[in-house]
PDB file of C-alpha atoms in Angstrom:
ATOM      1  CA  UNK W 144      35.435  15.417 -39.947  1.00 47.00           C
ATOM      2  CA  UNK W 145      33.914  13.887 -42.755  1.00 43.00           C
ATOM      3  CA  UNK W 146      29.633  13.403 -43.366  1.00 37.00           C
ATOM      4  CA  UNK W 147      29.737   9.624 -41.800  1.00 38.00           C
ATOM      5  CA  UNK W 148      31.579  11.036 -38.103  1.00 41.00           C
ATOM      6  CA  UNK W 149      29.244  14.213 -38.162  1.00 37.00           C
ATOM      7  CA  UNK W 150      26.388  11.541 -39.034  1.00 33.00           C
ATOM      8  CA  UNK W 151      27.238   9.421 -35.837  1.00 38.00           C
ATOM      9  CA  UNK W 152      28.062  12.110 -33.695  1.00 40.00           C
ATOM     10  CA  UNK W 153      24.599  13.992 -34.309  1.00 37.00           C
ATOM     11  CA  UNK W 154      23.019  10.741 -33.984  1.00 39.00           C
ATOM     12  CA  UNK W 155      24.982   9.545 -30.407  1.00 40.00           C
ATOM     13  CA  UNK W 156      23.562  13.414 -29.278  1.00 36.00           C
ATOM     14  CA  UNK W 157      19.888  12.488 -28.564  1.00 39.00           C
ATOM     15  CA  UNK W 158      20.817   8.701 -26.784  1.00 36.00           C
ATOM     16  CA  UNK W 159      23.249  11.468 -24.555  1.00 37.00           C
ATOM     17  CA  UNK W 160      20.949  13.305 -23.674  1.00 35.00           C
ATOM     18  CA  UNK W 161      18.052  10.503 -22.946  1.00 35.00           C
ATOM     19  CA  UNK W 162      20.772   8.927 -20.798  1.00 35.00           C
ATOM     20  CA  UNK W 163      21.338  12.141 -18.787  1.00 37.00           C
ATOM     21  CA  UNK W 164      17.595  12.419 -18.187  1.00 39.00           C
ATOM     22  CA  UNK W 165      17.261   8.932 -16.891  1.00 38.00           C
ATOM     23  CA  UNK W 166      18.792   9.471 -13.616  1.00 40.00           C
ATOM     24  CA  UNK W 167      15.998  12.205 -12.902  1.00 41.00           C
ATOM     25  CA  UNK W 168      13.074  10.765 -14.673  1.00 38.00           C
ATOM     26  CA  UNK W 169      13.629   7.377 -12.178  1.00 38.00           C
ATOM     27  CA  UNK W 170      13.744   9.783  -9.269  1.00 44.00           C
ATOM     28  CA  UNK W 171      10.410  10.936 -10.059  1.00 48.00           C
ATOM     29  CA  UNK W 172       7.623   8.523  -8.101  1.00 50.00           C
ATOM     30  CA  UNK W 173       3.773   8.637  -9.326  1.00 55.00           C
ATOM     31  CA  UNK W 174       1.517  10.830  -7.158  1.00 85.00           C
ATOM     32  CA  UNK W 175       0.190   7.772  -5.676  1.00 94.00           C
ATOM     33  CA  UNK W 176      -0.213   4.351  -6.476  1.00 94.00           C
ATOM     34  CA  UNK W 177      -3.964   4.400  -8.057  1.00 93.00           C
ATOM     35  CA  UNK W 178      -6.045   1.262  -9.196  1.00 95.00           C
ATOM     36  CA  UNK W 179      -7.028   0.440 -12.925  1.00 95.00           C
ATOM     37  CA  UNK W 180     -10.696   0.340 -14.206  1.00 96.00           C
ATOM     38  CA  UNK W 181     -10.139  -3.685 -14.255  1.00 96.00           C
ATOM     39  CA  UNK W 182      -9.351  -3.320 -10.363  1.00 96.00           C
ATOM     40  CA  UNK W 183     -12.455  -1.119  -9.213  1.00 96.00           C
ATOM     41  CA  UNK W 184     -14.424  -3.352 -11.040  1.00 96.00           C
ATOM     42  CA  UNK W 185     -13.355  -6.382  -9.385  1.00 96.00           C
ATOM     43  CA  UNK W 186     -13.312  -4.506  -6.010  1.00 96.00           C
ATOM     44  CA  UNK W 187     -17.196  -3.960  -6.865  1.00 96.00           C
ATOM     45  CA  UNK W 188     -17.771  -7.663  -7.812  1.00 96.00           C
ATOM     46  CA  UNK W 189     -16.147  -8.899  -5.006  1.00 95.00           C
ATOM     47  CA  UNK W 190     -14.116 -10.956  -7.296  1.00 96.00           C
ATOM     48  CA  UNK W 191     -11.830 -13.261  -5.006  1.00 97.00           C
ATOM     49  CA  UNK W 192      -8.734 -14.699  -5.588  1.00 97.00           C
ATOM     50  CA  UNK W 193      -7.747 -18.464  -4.503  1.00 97.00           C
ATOM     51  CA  UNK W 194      -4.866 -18.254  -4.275  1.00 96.00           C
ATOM     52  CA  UNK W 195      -4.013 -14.981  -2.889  1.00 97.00           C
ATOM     53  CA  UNK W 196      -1.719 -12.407  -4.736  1.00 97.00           C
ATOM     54  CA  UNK W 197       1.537 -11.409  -3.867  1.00 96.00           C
ATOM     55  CA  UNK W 198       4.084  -9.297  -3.057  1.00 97.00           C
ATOM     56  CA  UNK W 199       2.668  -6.914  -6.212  1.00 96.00           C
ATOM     57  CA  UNK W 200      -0.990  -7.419  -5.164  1.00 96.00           C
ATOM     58  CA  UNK W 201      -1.143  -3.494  -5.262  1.00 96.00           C
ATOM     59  CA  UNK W 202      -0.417  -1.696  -8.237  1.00 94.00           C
ATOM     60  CA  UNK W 203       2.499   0.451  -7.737  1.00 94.00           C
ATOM     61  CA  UNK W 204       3.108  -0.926  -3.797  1.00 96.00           C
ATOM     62  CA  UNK W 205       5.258  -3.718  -2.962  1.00 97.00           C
ATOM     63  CA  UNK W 206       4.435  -6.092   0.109  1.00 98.00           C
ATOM     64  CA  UNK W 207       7.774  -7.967   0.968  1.00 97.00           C
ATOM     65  CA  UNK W 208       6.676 -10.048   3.801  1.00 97.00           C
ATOM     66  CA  UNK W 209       3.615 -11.508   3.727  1.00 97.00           C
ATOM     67  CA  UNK W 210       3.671 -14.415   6.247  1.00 96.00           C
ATOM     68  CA  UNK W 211       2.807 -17.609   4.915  1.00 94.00           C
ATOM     69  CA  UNK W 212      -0.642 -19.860   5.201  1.00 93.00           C
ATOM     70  CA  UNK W 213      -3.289 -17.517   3.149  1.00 97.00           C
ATOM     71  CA  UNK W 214      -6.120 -19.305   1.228  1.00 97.00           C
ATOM     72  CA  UNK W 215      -7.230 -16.356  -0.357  1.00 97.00           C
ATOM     73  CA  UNK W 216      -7.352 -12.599  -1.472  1.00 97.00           C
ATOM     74  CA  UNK W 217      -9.158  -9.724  -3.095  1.00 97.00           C
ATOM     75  CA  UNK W 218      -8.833  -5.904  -3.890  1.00 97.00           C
ATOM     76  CA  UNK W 219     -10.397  -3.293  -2.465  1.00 96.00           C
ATOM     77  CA  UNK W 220     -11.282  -0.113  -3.870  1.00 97.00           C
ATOM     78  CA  UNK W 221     -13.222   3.374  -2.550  1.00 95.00           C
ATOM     79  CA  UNK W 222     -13.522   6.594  -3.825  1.00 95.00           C
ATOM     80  CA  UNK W 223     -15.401   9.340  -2.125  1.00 94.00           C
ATOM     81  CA  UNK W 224     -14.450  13.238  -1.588  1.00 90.00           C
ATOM     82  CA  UNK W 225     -11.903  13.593  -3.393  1.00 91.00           C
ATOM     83  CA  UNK W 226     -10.219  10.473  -2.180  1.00 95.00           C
ATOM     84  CA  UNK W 227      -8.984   7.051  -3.347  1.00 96.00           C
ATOM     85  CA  UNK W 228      -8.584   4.009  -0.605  1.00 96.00           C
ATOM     86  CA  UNK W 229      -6.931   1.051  -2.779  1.00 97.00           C
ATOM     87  CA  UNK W 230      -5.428  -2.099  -0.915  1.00 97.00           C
ATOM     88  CA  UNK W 231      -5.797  -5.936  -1.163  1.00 98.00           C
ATOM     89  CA  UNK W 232      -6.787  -8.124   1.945  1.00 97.00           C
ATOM     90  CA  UNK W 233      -5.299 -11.606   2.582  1.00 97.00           C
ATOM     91  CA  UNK W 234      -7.030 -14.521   4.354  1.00 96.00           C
ATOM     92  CA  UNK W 235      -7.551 -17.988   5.340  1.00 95.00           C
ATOM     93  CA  UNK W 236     -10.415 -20.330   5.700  1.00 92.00           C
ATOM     94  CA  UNK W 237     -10.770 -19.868   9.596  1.00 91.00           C
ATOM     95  CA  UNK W 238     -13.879 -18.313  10.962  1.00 86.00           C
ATOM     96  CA  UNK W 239     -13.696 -15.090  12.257  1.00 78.00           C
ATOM     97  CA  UNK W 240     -14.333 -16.285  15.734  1.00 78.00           C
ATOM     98  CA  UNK W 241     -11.420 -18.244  15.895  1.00 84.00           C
ATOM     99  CA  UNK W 242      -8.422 -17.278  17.354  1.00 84.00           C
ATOM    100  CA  UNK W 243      -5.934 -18.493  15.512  1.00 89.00           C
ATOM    101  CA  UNK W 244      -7.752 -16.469  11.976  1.00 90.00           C
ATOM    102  CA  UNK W 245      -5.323 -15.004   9.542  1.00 94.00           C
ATOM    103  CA  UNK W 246      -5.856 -12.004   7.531  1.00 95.00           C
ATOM    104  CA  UNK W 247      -3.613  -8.699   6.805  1.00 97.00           C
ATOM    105  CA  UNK W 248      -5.342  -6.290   4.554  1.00 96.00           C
ATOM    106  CA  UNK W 249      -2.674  -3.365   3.355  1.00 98.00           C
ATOM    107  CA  UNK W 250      -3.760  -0.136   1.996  1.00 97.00           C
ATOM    108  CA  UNK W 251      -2.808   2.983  -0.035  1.00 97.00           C
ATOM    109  CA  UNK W 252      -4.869   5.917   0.882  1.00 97.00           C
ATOM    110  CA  UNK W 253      -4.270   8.737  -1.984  1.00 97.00           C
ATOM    111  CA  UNK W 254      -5.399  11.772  -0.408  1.00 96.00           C
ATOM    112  CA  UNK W 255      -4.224  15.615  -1.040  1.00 95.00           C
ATOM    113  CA  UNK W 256      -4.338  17.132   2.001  1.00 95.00           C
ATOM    114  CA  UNK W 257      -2.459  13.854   4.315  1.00 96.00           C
ATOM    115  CA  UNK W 258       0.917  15.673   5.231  1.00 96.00           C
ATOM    116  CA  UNK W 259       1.844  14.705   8.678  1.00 96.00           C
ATOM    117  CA  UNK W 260       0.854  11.811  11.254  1.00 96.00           C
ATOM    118  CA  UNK W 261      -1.861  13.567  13.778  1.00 94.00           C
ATOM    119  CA  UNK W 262      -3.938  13.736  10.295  1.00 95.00           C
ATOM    120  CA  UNK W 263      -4.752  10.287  10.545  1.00 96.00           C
ATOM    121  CA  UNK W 264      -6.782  10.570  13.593  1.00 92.00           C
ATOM    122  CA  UNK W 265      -9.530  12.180  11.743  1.00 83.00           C
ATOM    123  CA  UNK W 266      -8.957  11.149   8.206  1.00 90.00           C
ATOM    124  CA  UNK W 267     -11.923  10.487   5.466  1.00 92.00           C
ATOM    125  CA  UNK W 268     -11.143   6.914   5.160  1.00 92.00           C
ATOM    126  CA  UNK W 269     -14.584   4.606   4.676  1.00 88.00           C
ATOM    127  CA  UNK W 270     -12.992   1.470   6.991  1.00 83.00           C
ATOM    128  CA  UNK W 271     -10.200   1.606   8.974  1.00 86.00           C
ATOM    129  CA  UNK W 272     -10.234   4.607  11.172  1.00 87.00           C
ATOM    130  CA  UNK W 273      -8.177   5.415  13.914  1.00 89.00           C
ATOM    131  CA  UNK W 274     -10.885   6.400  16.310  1.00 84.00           C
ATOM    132  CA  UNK W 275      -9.467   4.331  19.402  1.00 79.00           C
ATOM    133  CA  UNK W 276      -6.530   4.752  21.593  1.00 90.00           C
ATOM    134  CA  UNK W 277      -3.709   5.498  19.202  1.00 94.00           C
ATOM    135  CA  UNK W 278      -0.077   5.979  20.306  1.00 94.00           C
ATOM    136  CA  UNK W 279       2.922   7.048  17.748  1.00 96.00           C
ATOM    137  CA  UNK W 280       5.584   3.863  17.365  1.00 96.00           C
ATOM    138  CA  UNK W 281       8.751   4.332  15.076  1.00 96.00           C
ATOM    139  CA  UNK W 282       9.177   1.296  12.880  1.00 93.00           C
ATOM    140  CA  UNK W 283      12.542   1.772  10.904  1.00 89.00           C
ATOM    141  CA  UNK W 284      13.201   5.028   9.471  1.00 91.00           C
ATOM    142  CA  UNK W 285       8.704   5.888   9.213  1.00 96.00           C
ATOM    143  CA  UNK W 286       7.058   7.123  12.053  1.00 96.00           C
ATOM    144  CA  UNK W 287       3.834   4.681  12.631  1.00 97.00           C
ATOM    145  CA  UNK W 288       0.174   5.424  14.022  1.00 97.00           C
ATOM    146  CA  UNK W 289      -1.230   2.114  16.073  1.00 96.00           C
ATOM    147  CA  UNK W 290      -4.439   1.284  17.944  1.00 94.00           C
ATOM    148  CA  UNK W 291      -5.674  -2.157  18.620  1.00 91.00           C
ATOM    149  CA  UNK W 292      -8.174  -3.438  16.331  1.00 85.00           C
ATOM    150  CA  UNK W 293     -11.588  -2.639  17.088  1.00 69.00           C
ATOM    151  CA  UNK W 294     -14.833  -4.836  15.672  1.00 65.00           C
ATOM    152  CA  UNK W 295     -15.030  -3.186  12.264  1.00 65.00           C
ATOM    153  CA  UNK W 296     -11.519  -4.620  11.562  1.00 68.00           C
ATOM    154  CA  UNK W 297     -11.412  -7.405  13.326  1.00 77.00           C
ATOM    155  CA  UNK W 298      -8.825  -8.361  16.444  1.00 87.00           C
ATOM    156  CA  UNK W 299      -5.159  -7.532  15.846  1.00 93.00           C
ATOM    157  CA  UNK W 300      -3.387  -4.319  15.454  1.00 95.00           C
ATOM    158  CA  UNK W 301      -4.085  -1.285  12.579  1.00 94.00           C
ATOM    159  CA  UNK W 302      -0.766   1.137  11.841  1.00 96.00           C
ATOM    160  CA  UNK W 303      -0.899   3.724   9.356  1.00 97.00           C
ATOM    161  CA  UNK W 304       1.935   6.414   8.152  1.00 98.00           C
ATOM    162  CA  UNK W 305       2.071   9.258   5.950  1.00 97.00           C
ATOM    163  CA  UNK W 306       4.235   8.161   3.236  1.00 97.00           C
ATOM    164  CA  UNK W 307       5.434  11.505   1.375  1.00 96.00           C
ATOM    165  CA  UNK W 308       2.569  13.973   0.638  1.00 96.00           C
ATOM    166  CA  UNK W 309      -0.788  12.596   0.104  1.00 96.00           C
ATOM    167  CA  UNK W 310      -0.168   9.281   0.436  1.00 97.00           C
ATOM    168  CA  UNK W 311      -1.385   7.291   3.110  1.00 97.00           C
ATOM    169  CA  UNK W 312      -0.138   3.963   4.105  1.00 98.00           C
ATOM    170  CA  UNK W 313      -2.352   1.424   6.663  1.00 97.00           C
ATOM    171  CA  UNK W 314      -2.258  -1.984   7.490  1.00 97.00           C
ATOM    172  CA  UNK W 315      -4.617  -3.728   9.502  1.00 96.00           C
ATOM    173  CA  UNK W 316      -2.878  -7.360  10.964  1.00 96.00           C
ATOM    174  CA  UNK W 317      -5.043 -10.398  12.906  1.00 95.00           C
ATOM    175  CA  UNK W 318      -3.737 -11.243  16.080  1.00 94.00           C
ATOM    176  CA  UNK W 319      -1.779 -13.753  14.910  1.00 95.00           C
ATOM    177  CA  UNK W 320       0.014 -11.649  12.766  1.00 96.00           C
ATOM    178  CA  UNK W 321       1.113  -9.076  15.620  1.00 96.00           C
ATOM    179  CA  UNK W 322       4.399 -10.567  15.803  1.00 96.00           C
ATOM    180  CA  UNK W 323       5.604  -9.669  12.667  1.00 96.00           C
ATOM    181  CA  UNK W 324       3.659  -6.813  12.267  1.00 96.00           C
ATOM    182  CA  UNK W 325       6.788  -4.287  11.808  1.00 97.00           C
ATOM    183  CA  UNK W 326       9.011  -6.591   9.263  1.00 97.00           C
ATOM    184  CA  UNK W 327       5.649  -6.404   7.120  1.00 97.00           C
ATOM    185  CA  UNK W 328       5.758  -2.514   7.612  1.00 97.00           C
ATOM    186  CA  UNK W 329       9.142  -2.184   6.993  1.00 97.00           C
ATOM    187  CA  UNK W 330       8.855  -4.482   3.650  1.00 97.00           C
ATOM    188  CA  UNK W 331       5.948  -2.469   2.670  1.00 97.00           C
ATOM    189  CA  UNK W 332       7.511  -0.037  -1.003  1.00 97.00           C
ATOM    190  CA  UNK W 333       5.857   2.357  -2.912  1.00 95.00           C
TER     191      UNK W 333
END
């Protein structure tokens, strides 16, 4: 073998082995899906956008189906004990007293110790607890916590599921929105 094929067979060595990794580096997912600086910031401002986001309103979650006729959105952001709540809400223009009011706010919840369903019942989230009746629902291959919206979070129906280890999924839907509530779950990907 002369100095050029030892040359390009030394060099081909590394891209093998980067190539090998691949496979197990994209197997790998982030802890959980965690806002930027930029994004707690505009959480604190209130900063609202018209019009809404979409499907990648939530950095590192992707909403599939998000039913049509939103005016507007905005993130939302908490951190307290050792916890990070991190979502975006969608809405329209309607009043809250009206019926026919829109909104679906979606929410990753990155907390250690969440490991199985019954958790949720007494978790440390800020809004959005499930305090009310609740009854276990399976909704494609995730097993999904429900209650009926109470006044904090409007009318409508709240579902929440652990994801994988300390990561919390909810989603809070308007009446309206019932309908379709589990095609939005099952299009929800972190």
């Amino acid at each position: 073998m002369n100095t050029i094929q030892r040359l390009a067979a030394l060099s081909a060595l590394p891209v093998a082995a980067a190539l090998v990794a691949l496979p197990a580096q994209a197997a790998e997912r982030p802890a959980c899906p965690t806002p930027t600086k930029a994004e707690v910031k505009r959480s604190s401002d209130d900063k609202v956008d018209k019009p809404p986001r979409g499907a990648a309103a939530i950095r590192g979650v992707r909403v599939n189906h998000i039913p049509r006729g939103f005016t507007y959105g905005g993130v939302l952001v908490s951190k307290h004990d050792g916890i990070t709540e991190y979502g975006y809400q969608w809405g329209d223009d309607r009043p809250n007293a009206d019926a026919k009011q829109r909104s679906l706010w979606v929410r990753v919840v990155c907390w250690p110790k969440a490991s199985e369903l019954a958790q949720l019942k007494n978790g440390p989230f800020d809004m959005g607890t499930f305090s009310g009746d609740t009854r276990t629902v399976k909704i494609g291959d995730r097993q999904v916590l429900t209650q009926e919206g109470d006044g904090a979070l409007g009318d409508g129906r709240y579902a929440g599921w652990v994801e994988r280890k300390g990561v919390v999924v909810t989603v809070m839907a308007s009446t309206p929105l019932v309908p379709g509530l589990a095609k939005i779950i099952n299009g929800i990907k972190l």
